[in-house]
Each structure stands twice: as structure tokens, then as C-alpha cells.
PDB file of C-alpha atoms and ligand atoms in Angstrom:
ATOM      1  CA  MET C   1       4.865 -16.807   1.068  1.00  0.00           C
ATOM      2  CA  ARG C   2       6.782 -16.056   4.397  1.00  0.00           C
ATOM      3  CA  VAL C   3       4.393 -15.439   7.211  1.00  0.00           C
ATOM      4  CA  ILE C   4       5.978 -13.743  10.241  1.00  0.00           C
ATOM      5  CA  ILE C   5       4.080 -13.373  13.372  1.00  0.00           C
ATOM      6  CA  LYS C   6       5.171 -10.619  15.854  1.00  0.00           C
ATOM      7  CA  ASP C   7       3.850  -9.662  19.318  1.00  0.00           C
ATOM      8  CA  ASN C   8       2.887  -6.131  18.231  1.00  0.00           C
ATOM      9  CA  PRO C   9       2.728  -3.676  15.427  1.00  0.00           C
ATOM     10  CA  ILE C  10       5.978  -1.840  16.718  1.00  0.00           C
ATOM     11  CA  GLU C  11       8.086  -5.016  16.246  1.00  0.00           C
ATOM     12  CA  ILE C  12       6.609  -5.469  12.753  1.00  0.00           C
ATOM     13  CA  SER C  13       7.493  -1.907  11.907  1.00  0.00           C
ATOM     14  CA  HIS C  14      11.155  -2.263  12.782  1.00  0.00           C
ATOM     15  CA  GLU C  15      11.400  -5.373  10.560  1.00  0.00           C
ATOM     16  CA  ALA C  16       9.439  -3.914   7.610  1.00  0.00           C
ATOM     17  CA  ALA C  17      11.377  -0.676   7.759  1.00  0.00           C
ATOM     18  CA  ASP C  18      14.675  -2.633   7.863  1.00  0.00           C
ATOM     19  CA  ILE C  19      13.837  -4.377   4.669  1.00  0.00           C
ATOM     20  CA  ILE C  20      12.951  -1.069   2.907  1.00  0.00           C
ATOM     21  CA  VAL C  21      16.070   0.766   4.288  1.00  0.00           C
ATOM     22  CA  LYS C  22      18.276  -2.073   3.092  1.00  0.00           C
ATOM     23  CA  GLN C  23      16.793  -2.026  -0.319  1.00  0.00           C
ATOM     24  CA  ILE C  24      17.469   1.803  -0.571  1.00  0.00           C
ATOM     25  CA  ASN C  25      21.043   1.477   0.810  1.00  0.00           C
ATOM     26  CA  ASN C  26      21.772  -1.326  -1.817  1.00  0.00           C
ATOM     27  CA  TYR C  27      20.457   0.853  -4.602  1.00  0.00           C
ATOM     28  CA  HIS C  28      19.768   4.466  -4.006  1.00  0.00           C
ATOM     29  CA  GLY C  29      17.572   4.677  -7.035  1.00  0.00           C
ATOM     30  CA  SER C  30      15.143   2.064  -5.918  1.00  0.00           C
ATOM     31  CA  VAL C  31      11.549   2.157  -6.937  1.00  0.00           C
ATOM     32  CA  LEU C  32       9.238   1.782  -3.969  1.00  0.00           C
ATOM     33  CA  GLY C  33       5.551   1.157  -3.995  1.00  0.00           C
ATOM     34  CA  PHE C  34       3.830   2.668  -0.931  1.00  0.00           C
ATOM     35  CA  ALA C  35       0.383   2.120   0.737  1.00  0.00           C
ATOM     36  CA  THR C  36      -1.654   4.259   2.833  1.00  0.00           C
ATOM     37  CA  GLY C  37      -4.066   3.464   5.731  1.00  0.00           C
ATOM     38  CA  ALA C  38      -3.344   2.618   9.299  1.00  0.00           C
ATOM     39  CA  SER C  39      -1.147  -0.488   8.604  1.00  0.00           C
ATOM     40  CA  PRO C  40       1.998   1.139   7.344  1.00  0.00           C
ATOM     41  CA  VAL C  41       2.097   4.206   9.615  1.00  0.00           C
ATOM     42  CA  GLU C  42       4.470   2.706  12.131  1.00  0.00           C
ATOM     43  CA  THR C  43       6.790   1.449   9.447  1.00  0.00           C
ATOM     44  CA  TYR C  44       6.997   4.976   8.000  1.00  0.00           C
ATOM     45  CA  LYS C  45       7.793   6.330  11.516  1.00  0.00           C
ATOM     46  CA  ARG C  46      10.750   3.831  11.682  1.00  0.00           C
ATOM     47  CA  ILE C  47      11.965   4.978   8.190  1.00  0.00           C
ATOM     48  CA  ILE C  48      11.809   8.593   9.265  1.00  0.00           C
ATOM     49  CA  GLU C  49      13.733   7.835  12.523  1.00  0.00           C
ATOM     50  CA  ARG C  50      16.389   6.150  10.403  1.00  0.00           C
ATOM     51  CA  TYR C  51      16.487   9.032   8.035  1.00  0.00           C
ATOM     52  CA  GLU C  52      16.931  11.397  11.034  1.00  0.00           C
ATOM     53  CA  LYS C  53      19.826   9.270  12.332  1.00  0.00           C
ATOM     54  CA  GLY C  54      21.553   9.564   8.936  1.00  0.00           C
ATOM     55  CA  GLU C  55      21.144   5.857   8.230  1.00  0.00           C
ATOM     56  CA  VAL C  56      19.306   6.288   4.940  1.00  0.00           C
ATOM     57  CA  SER C  57      18.485   8.926   2.341  1.00  0.00           C
ATOM     58  CA  LEU C  58      15.345   8.889   0.290  1.00  0.00           C
ATOM     59  CA  LYS C  59      16.576  11.539  -2.026  1.00  0.00           C
ATOM     60  CA  TYR C  60      17.030   9.259  -5.153  1.00  0.00           C
ATOM     61  CA  ILE C  61      14.216   6.835  -4.757  1.00  0.00           C
ATOM     62  CA  THR C  62      11.155   6.861  -7.145  1.00  0.00           C
ATOM     63  CA  THR C  63       7.840   6.137  -5.471  1.00  0.00           C
ATOM     64  CA  PHE C  64       4.447   4.907  -6.675  1.00  0.00           C
ATOM     65  CA  ASN C  65       1.357   4.799  -4.504  1.00  0.00           C
ATOM     66  CA  LEU C  66      -1.358   2.144  -4.772  1.00  0.00           C
ATOM     67  CA  ASP C  67      -4.385   4.318  -5.048  1.00  0.00           C
ATOM     68  CA  GLU C  68      -6.148   7.566  -4.693  1.00  0.00           C
ATOM     69  CA  TYR C  69      -9.758   8.821  -4.256  1.00  0.00           C
ATOM     70  CA  VAL C  70     -11.497  10.119  -7.243  1.00  0.00           C
ATOM     71  CA  GLY C  71     -12.275  13.883  -6.824  1.00  0.00           C
ATOM     72  CA  LEU C  72      -9.883  14.668  -4.116  1.00  0.00           C
ATOM     73  CA  SER C  73      -7.104  17.264  -4.716  1.00  0.00           C
ATOM     74  CA  ARG C  74      -3.601  16.771  -3.320  1.00  0.00           C
ATOM     75  CA  GLU C  75      -4.378  19.410  -0.657  1.00  0.00           C
ATOM     76  CA  ASN C  76      -7.456  17.535   0.689  1.00  0.00           C
ATOM     77  CA  VAL C  77      -6.393  16.115   4.168  1.00  0.00           C
ATOM     78  CA  ASN C  78      -8.083  12.833   3.154  1.00  0.00           C
ATOM     79  CA  SER C  79      -6.293  12.358  -0.117  1.00  0.00           C
ATOM     80  CA  TYR C  80      -3.660   9.664  -0.135  1.00  0.00           C
ATOM     81  CA  PHE C  81      -1.218  12.206  -1.569  1.00  0.00           C
ATOM     82  CA  TYR C  82      -1.670  14.310   1.550  1.00  0.00           C
ATOM     83  CA  PHE C  83      -1.400  11.280   3.771  1.00  0.00           C
ATOM     84  CA  MET C  84       2.025  10.247   2.224  1.00  0.00           C
ATOM     85  CA  LYS C  85       3.291  13.812   2.512  1.00  0.00           C
ATOM     86  CA  ASP C  86       2.205  13.945   6.138  1.00  0.00           C
ATOM     87  CA  ASN C  87       3.353  10.441   7.230  1.00  0.00           C
ATOM     88  CA  LEU C  88       6.524  10.034   5.240  1.00  0.00           C
ATOM     89  CA  PHE C  89       7.501  12.219   2.231  1.00  0.00           C
ATOM     90  CA  GLY C  90       7.428  15.640   4.005  1.00  0.00           C
ATOM     91  CA  LYS C  91       9.507  14.295   6.807  1.00  0.00           C
ATOM     92  CA  THR C  92      12.409  13.059   4.707  1.00  0.00           C
ATOM     93  CA  ASP C  93      14.369  14.132   1.833  1.00  0.00           C
ATOM     94  CA  VAL C  94      12.157  12.518  -0.728  1.00  0.00           C
ATOM     95  CA  ASP C  95      12.329  14.319  -4.085  1.00  0.00           C
ATOM     96  CA  PHE C  96       8.737  15.219  -4.927  1.00  0.00           C
ATOM     97  CA  ASN C  97       9.741  15.147  -8.663  1.00  0.00           C
ATOM     98  CA  ARG C  98      10.186  11.384  -8.249  1.00  0.00           C
ATOM     99  CA  VAL C  99       6.812  10.942  -6.334  1.00  0.00           C
ATOM    100  CA  ASN C 100       4.216   9.233  -8.665  1.00  0.00           C
ATOM    101  CA  PHE C 101       0.521   9.269  -7.861  1.00  0.00           C
ATOM    102  CA  LEU C 102      -2.700   8.471  -9.620  1.00  0.00           C
ATOM    103  CA  SER C 103      -4.455  11.821  -9.943  1.00  0.00           C
ATOM    104  CA  GLY C 104      -7.814  11.951  -8.181  1.00  0.00           C
ATOM    105  CA  GLU C 105      -8.536  15.094 -10.194  1.00  0.00           C
ATOM    106  CA  ALA C 106      -7.861  13.619 -13.656  1.00  0.00           C
ATOM    107  CA  THR C 107     -10.795  14.419 -16.007  1.00  0.00           C
ATOM    108  CA  ASP C 108     -10.111  11.377 -18.213  1.00  0.00           C
ATOM    109  CA  LEU C 109      -9.752   8.561 -15.690  1.00  0.00           C
ATOM    110  CA  GLU C 110      -8.877   5.971 -18.430  1.00  0.00           C
ATOM    111  CA  ALA C 111      -6.073   8.147 -19.807  1.00  0.00           C
ATOM    112  CA  GLU C 112      -4.803   8.628 -16.274  1.00  0.00           C
ATOM    113  CA  CYS C 113      -4.700   4.896 -15.581  1.00  0.00           C
ATOM    114  CA  LYS C 114      -2.864   4.321 -18.794  1.00  0.00           C
ATOM    115  CA  ARG C 115      -0.311   7.099 -17.898  1.00  0.00           C
ATOM    116  CA  TYR C 116       0.419   5.425 -14.512  1.00  0.00           C
ATOM    117  CA  TYR C 117       0.839   2.011 -16.072  1.00  0.00           C
ATOM    118  CA  ASP C 118       3.274   3.408 -18.556  1.00  0.00           C
ATOM    119  CA  ARG C 119       5.062   5.348 -15.932  1.00  0.00           C
ATOM    120  CA  ILE C 120       5.672   2.228 -13.854  1.00  0.00           C
ATOM    121  CA  ARG C 121       7.148   0.524 -16.840  1.00  0.00           C
ATOM    122  CA  GLU C 122       9.375   3.608 -17.775  1.00  0.00           C
ATOM    123  CA  CYS C 123      10.797   3.508 -14.173  1.00  0.00           C
ATOM    124  CA  GLY C 124      11.714  -0.094 -14.562  1.00  0.00           C
ATOM    125  CA  GLY C 125       9.046  -1.690 -12.365  1.00  0.00           C
ATOM    126  CA  ILE C 126       8.603  -1.685  -8.653  1.00  0.00           C
ATOM    127  CA  ASP C 127      11.400  -3.145  -6.329  1.00  0.00           C
ATOM    128  CA  ILE C 128       9.337  -3.372  -3.179  1.00  0.00           C
ATOM    129  CA  GLN C 129       5.484  -3.010  -2.862  1.00  0.00           C
ATOM    130  CA  LEU C 130       4.179  -2.376   0.605  1.00  0.00           C
ATOM    131  CA  LEU C 131       0.563  -3.503   1.141  1.00  0.00           C
ATOM    132  CA  GLY C 132      -2.177  -3.524   3.805  1.00  0.00           C
ATOM    133  CA  ILE C 133      -5.178  -5.727   3.439  1.00  0.00           C
ATOM    134  CA  GLY C 134      -8.830  -4.740   3.678  1.00  0.00           C
ATOM    135  CA  THR C 135     -11.262  -6.558   6.065  1.00  0.00           C
ATOM    136  CA  ASN C 136     -12.837  -7.805   2.692  1.00  0.00           C
ATOM    137  CA  GLY C 137      -9.435  -9.029   1.346  1.00  0.00           C
ATOM    138  CA  HIS C 138      -8.796  -6.125  -0.937  1.00  0.00           C
ATOM    139  CA  ILE C 139      -5.232  -5.032  -1.694  1.00  0.00           C
ATOM    140  CA  GLY C 140      -4.953  -1.493  -3.038  1.00  0.00           C
ATOM    141  CA  PHE C 141      -8.570  -0.889  -3.979  1.00  0.00           C
ATOM    142  CA  ASN C 142      -8.849  -4.187  -5.801  1.00  0.00           C
ATOM    143  CA  GLU C 143     -12.222  -5.042  -4.317  1.00  0.00           C
ATOM    144  CA  PRO C 144     -13.618  -8.632  -4.275  1.00  0.00           C
ATOM    145  CA  GLY C 145     -15.118  -9.434  -7.755  1.00  0.00           C
ATOM    146  CA  ASP C 146     -15.052 -11.936 -10.512  1.00  0.00           C
ATOM    147  CA  LYS C 147     -11.844 -11.148 -12.075  1.00  0.00           C
ATOM    148  CA  PHE C 148      -8.267  -9.858 -11.484  1.00  0.00           C
ATOM    149  CA  ALA C 149      -7.386  -6.523 -13.050  1.00  0.00           C
ATOM    150  CA  ASP C 150      -4.051  -6.076 -14.798  1.00  0.00           C
ATOM    151  CA  GLY C 151      -3.381  -2.377 -14.964  1.00  0.00           C
ATOM    152  CA  PRO C 152      -4.654   0.594 -12.980  1.00  0.00           C
ATOM    153  CA  PHE C 153      -8.406   1.201 -13.165  1.00  0.00           C
ATOM    154  CA  ALA C 154     -11.280   3.264 -11.645  1.00  0.00           C
ATOM    155  CA  VAL C 155     -13.158   1.243  -9.141  1.00  0.00           C
ATOM    156  CA  LYS C 156     -16.496   1.821  -7.198  1.00  0.00           C
ATOM    157  CA  LEU C 157     -15.699   1.091  -3.669  1.00  0.00           C
ATOM    158  CA  THR C 158     -17.658  -1.581  -1.687  1.00  0.00           C
ATOM    159  CA  GLN C 159     -19.713  -0.870   1.400  1.00  0.00           C
ATOM    160  CA  SER C 160     -17.219  -2.738   3.477  1.00  0.00           C
ATOM    161  CA  THR C 161     -14.481  -0.320   2.379  1.00  0.00           C
ATOM    162  CA  ILE C 162     -16.719   2.724   2.807  1.00  0.00           C
ATOM    163  CA  ASP C 163     -17.593   1.484   6.367  1.00  0.00           C
ATOM    164  CA  SER C 164     -13.863   0.974   7.191  1.00  0.00           C
ATOM    165  CA  ASN C 165     -12.643   4.356   5.897  1.00  0.00           C
ATOM    166  CA  LYS C 166     -15.573   6.848   6.349  1.00  0.00           C
ATOM    167  CA  LYS C 167     -14.566   7.739   9.802  1.00  0.00           C
ATOM    168  CA  TYR C 168     -11.604   9.785   8.322  1.00  0.00           C
ATOM    169  CA  PHE C 169     -13.991  11.829   6.241  1.00  0.00           C
ATOM    170  CA  GLU C 170     -16.646  12.199   8.957  1.00  0.00           C
ATOM    171  CA  ALA C 171     -13.972  13.587  11.236  1.00  0.00           C
ATOM    172  CA  VAL C 172     -13.683  16.666   9.022  1.00  0.00           C
ATOM    173  CA  GLY C 173     -17.414  16.895   8.112  1.00  0.00           C
ATOM    174  CA  ASP C 174     -16.843  15.389   4.538  1.00  0.00           C
ATOM    175  CA  THR C 175     -18.552  12.490   2.801  1.00  0.00           C
ATOM    176  CA  MET C 176     -16.277   9.737   1.533  1.00  0.00           C
ATOM    177  CA  PRO C 177     -15.904   9.438  -2.269  1.00  0.00           C
ATOM    178  CA  GLU C 178     -17.528   6.343  -3.839  1.00  0.00           C
ATOM    179  CA  TYR C 179     -14.749   5.876  -6.452  1.00  0.00           C
ATOM    180  CA  ALA C 180     -11.133   5.497  -6.459  1.00  0.00           C
ATOM    181  CA  LEU C 181      -8.227   4.943  -8.835  1.00  0.00           C
ATOM    182  CA  THR C 182      -6.091   1.850  -7.957  1.00  0.00           C
ATOM    183  CA  MET C 183      -3.144  -0.087  -9.238  1.00  0.00           C
ATOM    184  CA  GLY C 184      -4.350  -3.327 -10.666  1.00  0.00           C
ATOM    185  CA  ILE C 185      -3.424  -6.865  -9.351  1.00  0.00           C
ATOM    186  CA  GLY C 186      -0.990  -7.168 -12.293  1.00  0.00           C
ATOM    187  CA  ASP C 187       0.857  -4.009 -11.334  1.00  0.00           C
ATOM    188  CA  ILE C 188       1.065  -5.290  -7.734  1.00  0.00           C
ATOM    189  CA  MET C 189       2.091  -8.823  -8.926  1.00  0.00           C
ATOM    190  CA  ARG C 190       4.909  -7.367 -11.146  1.00  0.00           C
ATOM    191  CA  ALA C 191       6.633  -5.883  -8.054  1.00  0.00           C
ATOM    192  CA  ARG C 192       9.806  -7.843  -7.474  1.00  0.00           C
ATOM    193  CA  LYS C 193       9.185  -8.065  -3.653  1.00  0.00           C
ATOM    194  CA  ILE C 194       6.007  -7.556  -1.671  1.00  0.00           C
ATOM    195  CA  ILE C 195       5.570  -6.807   2.048  1.00  0.00           C
ATOM    196  CA  LEU C 196       2.061  -6.961   3.452  1.00  0.00           C
ATOM    197  CA  ILE C 197       1.217  -5.803   6.988  1.00  0.00           C
ATOM    198  CA  ALA C 198      -1.911  -6.775   8.849  1.00  0.00           C
ATOM    199  CA  THR C 199      -2.627  -6.145  12.536  1.00  0.00           C
ATOM    200  CA  GLY C 200      -5.639  -6.474  14.714  1.00  0.00           C
ATOM    201  CA  GLU C 201      -8.466  -8.878  15.034  1.00  0.00           C
ATOM    202  CA  SER C 202     -10.560  -7.301  12.343  1.00  0.00           C
ATOM    203  CA  LYS C 203      -8.069  -8.531   9.775  1.00  0.00           C
ATOM    204  CA  ALA C 204      -8.003 -12.190  11.094  1.00  0.00           C
ATOM    205  CA  LYS C 205     -10.652 -13.501   8.593  1.00  0.00           C
ATOM    206  CA  ALA C 206      -9.115 -11.863   5.543  1.00  0.00           C
ATOM    207  CA  VAL C 207      -5.592 -13.057   6.619  1.00  0.00           C
ATOM    208  CA  LYS C 208      -6.747 -16.697   7.042  1.00  0.00           C
ATOM    209  CA  GLU C 209      -8.267 -16.411   3.465  1.00  0.00           C
ATOM    210  CA  LEU C 210      -5.042 -14.815   2.112  1.00  0.00           C
ATOM    211  CA  VAL C 211      -2.805 -17.533   3.529  1.00  0.00           C
ATOM    212  CA  GLU C 212      -5.012 -20.676   3.517  1.00  0.00           C
ATOM    213  CA  GLY C 213      -7.822 -19.926   1.046  1.00  0.00           C
ATOM    214  CA  GLN C 214      -8.163 -20.746  -2.660  1.00  0.00           C
ATOM    215  CA  VAL C 215      -6.693 -18.138  -5.065  1.00  0.00           C
ATOM    216  CA  SER C 216      -9.832 -16.271  -6.242  1.00  0.00           C
ATOM    217  CA  PRO C 217     -10.792 -12.776  -7.154  1.00  0.00           C
ATOM    218  CA  SER C 218     -13.446 -13.045  -4.483  1.00  0.00           C
ATOM    219  CA  CYS C 219     -10.559 -12.458  -2.074  1.00  0.00           C
ATOM    220  CA  PRO C 220      -8.123 -10.437  -4.175  1.00  0.00           C
ATOM    221  CA  ALA C 221      -5.310 -10.869  -1.721  1.00  0.00           C
ATOM    222  CA  THR C 222      -5.098 -14.550  -2.306  1.00  0.00           C
ATOM    223  CA  ILE C 223      -3.350 -14.001  -5.569  1.00  0.00           C
ATOM    224  CA  LEU C 224      -0.137 -13.265  -3.563  1.00  0.00           C
ATOM    225  CA  GLN C 225       0.156 -16.944  -2.927  1.00  0.00           C
ATOM    226  CA  MET C 226       1.396 -17.009  -6.596  1.00  0.00           C
ATOM    227  CA  HIS C 227       4.127 -14.462  -6.103  1.00  0.00           C
ATOM    228  CA  ALA C 228       7.767 -15.675  -5.630  1.00  0.00           C
ATOM    229  CA  ASP C 229       8.761 -13.145  -2.938  1.00  0.00           C
ATOM    230  CA  VAL C 230       5.988 -12.091  -0.451  1.00  0.00           C
ATOM    231  CA  THR C 231       6.496 -11.526   3.214  1.00  0.00           C
ATOM    232  CA  ILE C 232       3.421 -11.176   5.389  1.00  0.00           C
ATOM    233  CA  PHE C 233       3.807  -9.573   8.772  1.00  0.00           C
ATOM    234  CA  LEU C 234       1.076 -10.223  11.281  1.00  0.00           C
ATOM    235  CA  ASP C 235       0.472  -9.497  14.967  1.00  0.00           C
ATOM    236  CA  LYS C 236      -1.132 -12.250  17.064  1.00  0.00           C
ATOM    237  CA  ALA C 237      -4.551 -10.870  16.653  1.00  0.00           C
ATOM    238  CA  ALA C 238      -4.335 -10.817  12.870  1.00  0.00           C
ATOM    239  CA  ALA C 239      -2.881 -14.397  12.879  1.00  0.00           C
ATOM    240  CA  SER C 240      -5.448 -15.703  15.423  1.00  0.00           C
ATOM    241  CA  LEU C 241      -7.527 -17.765  12.956  1.00  0.00           C
ATOM    242  CA  LEU C 242      -4.587 -19.307  11.031  1.00  0.00           C
ATOM    243  CA  GLY C 243      -4.446 -23.065  11.292  1.00  0.00           C
ATOM    244  CA  GLU C 244      -8.069 -23.342  12.605  1.00  0.00           C
ATOM    245  CA  LYS C 245     -10.644 -25.274  10.631  1.00  0.00           C
ATOM    246  CA  LYS C 246     -13.154 -22.973   8.817  1.00  0.00           C
TER     247      LYS C 246
HETATM  248  P1  PGA X 301      -5.846  -0.050   6.982  1.00  0.00           P
HETATM  249  O1  PGA X 301      -6.385  -0.376   5.450  1.00  0.00           O
HETATM  250  O2  PGA X 301      -4.332  -0.207   7.021  1.00  0.00           O
HETATM  251  O3  PGA X 301      -6.285   1.296   7.283  1.00  0.00           O
HETATM  252  O4  PGA X 301      -6.446  -1.152   7.919  1.00  0.00           O
HETATM  253  C1  PGA X 301      -5.817  -1.439   4.760  1.00  0.00           C
HETATM  254  C2  PGA X 301      -6.492  -1.441   3.551  1.00  0.00           C
HETATM  255  O5  PGA X 301      -7.700  -1.162   3.320  1.00  0.00           O
HETATM  256  O6  PGA X 301      -5.872  -1.919   2.470  1.00  0.00           O
END
């Protein structure tokens, strides 16, 4: 696990975007796993800037996103599909035919999870998976629990996740869904390279557990200690508890 501490989120975004752009320029048909939430937004801005300068084309990449809320359509401003369209895909030459998403509107959630699992395999697996981390140590929506999930599954969100994300729904007068579909830990761990971004003091405890804690489904992110190619980008606030006794 490489832990890289930067002064601020902008510096992180340049480095993270650089890794992704290099991957795409090495192989235009790369398969990229994307994340939503505040953590990757600056990185997406850097990728867009580099696209606008003609330094990269996203035309031939295939994408998979980590998760989606159950019950939300792609047009809902709080759906993660909408987020990706707004923050990256719609501002580049991404081919929407190669954009893969768990469908929040699927009637048979189990079949939808199976479809996504198979689709990742059909596309040859994920070259780089981008991640954030929840204040409770979740990655994707793999919430703390007593086992690690392999493939995608439907999850009841924890109160901590609802408390972190409900502001986006309240802003438009909606209630946050209690369920989501998420890639499993197995799907994430099968990615050939993983980049995790965490910034701000609210992430410091989860980051300490991720880097220094015992591998346990009670903090799902700790599984990343077992992956051969993980880069963790932190700002000083998120790294502030590293090296301190518990
Ligand atoms: P955030 O969410 O990037 O909005 O902090 C991260 C996560 O919950 O995984």
C-alpha cells in the first residue's frame, strides 16, 4: 500500500488524474472503475481539463461505477449516474454505450447484480478502480459488517452513511433512499490497480484504521491492505491520526 500525503485536494487531483490519463493513453480501451461523492470531484475536473487540451480521449474507455441508489432513475439529480454525467462523462467524449451502471430502477435486484458481475468479467476486469472512503470505513457501499461480499449486492445503508449523504437529498426536498446496489469487495479487489482518495479531518479515523488497523469487515476498507497495487492519496487532515497510538 503506497500512502501519499499532499498539502491539499488540488495537488492530489493532479496526481490521481495523471495516473488515470497515463493508463488511458497507454491503452485507449482501458476499463475504469469510477466513484462518486465529493472525494473524486477535483480529479474529474483535472481529467476534463486534460481532455479539453487534447491530451487524452475517453472515447474508447469502458466504465463501471461502484454503486447506485435503489429507486432512483438516471434522470434524478441525486442518482450516481446523473453525478457522473454532470461531473465527468458529459464533459468529455465518453461513449455512453460503454458506460456501465448498476440500475437503481431494476425490478429484480438480484438479477441486476448478477448482470453487473458478469459484465465486468466480459469486459476483462477493471484496470483502475477509483475509491473514496466513508467515515465508517465503507468503500463503495460495502458497509461495516461481519463478512466481505464478493460480487455486487443490495445493501441497507447505515445511519452513518445516511447522515453523511442526506444533505444532497434535503437540498432538493427529497428523502434519501435507504437501499443501494454496490459492487462487492471481491469486485473491487479484482481491479488491477486501486486509487483511494480521502481528504478532511472527518476521514482521519477511517484512514487510520484502513492503513494501520487489522483487516476486518468491521472496517471494509482494511481489505485493501491485501491488494498488491493500491495508492492512497491523503491530505494532511485525513492523515493526521496516522502513526499516533489509538
Ligand atoms: P465522499 O464519500 O467522497 O462524499 O466523502 C466517500 C464515500 O462515502 O465513499
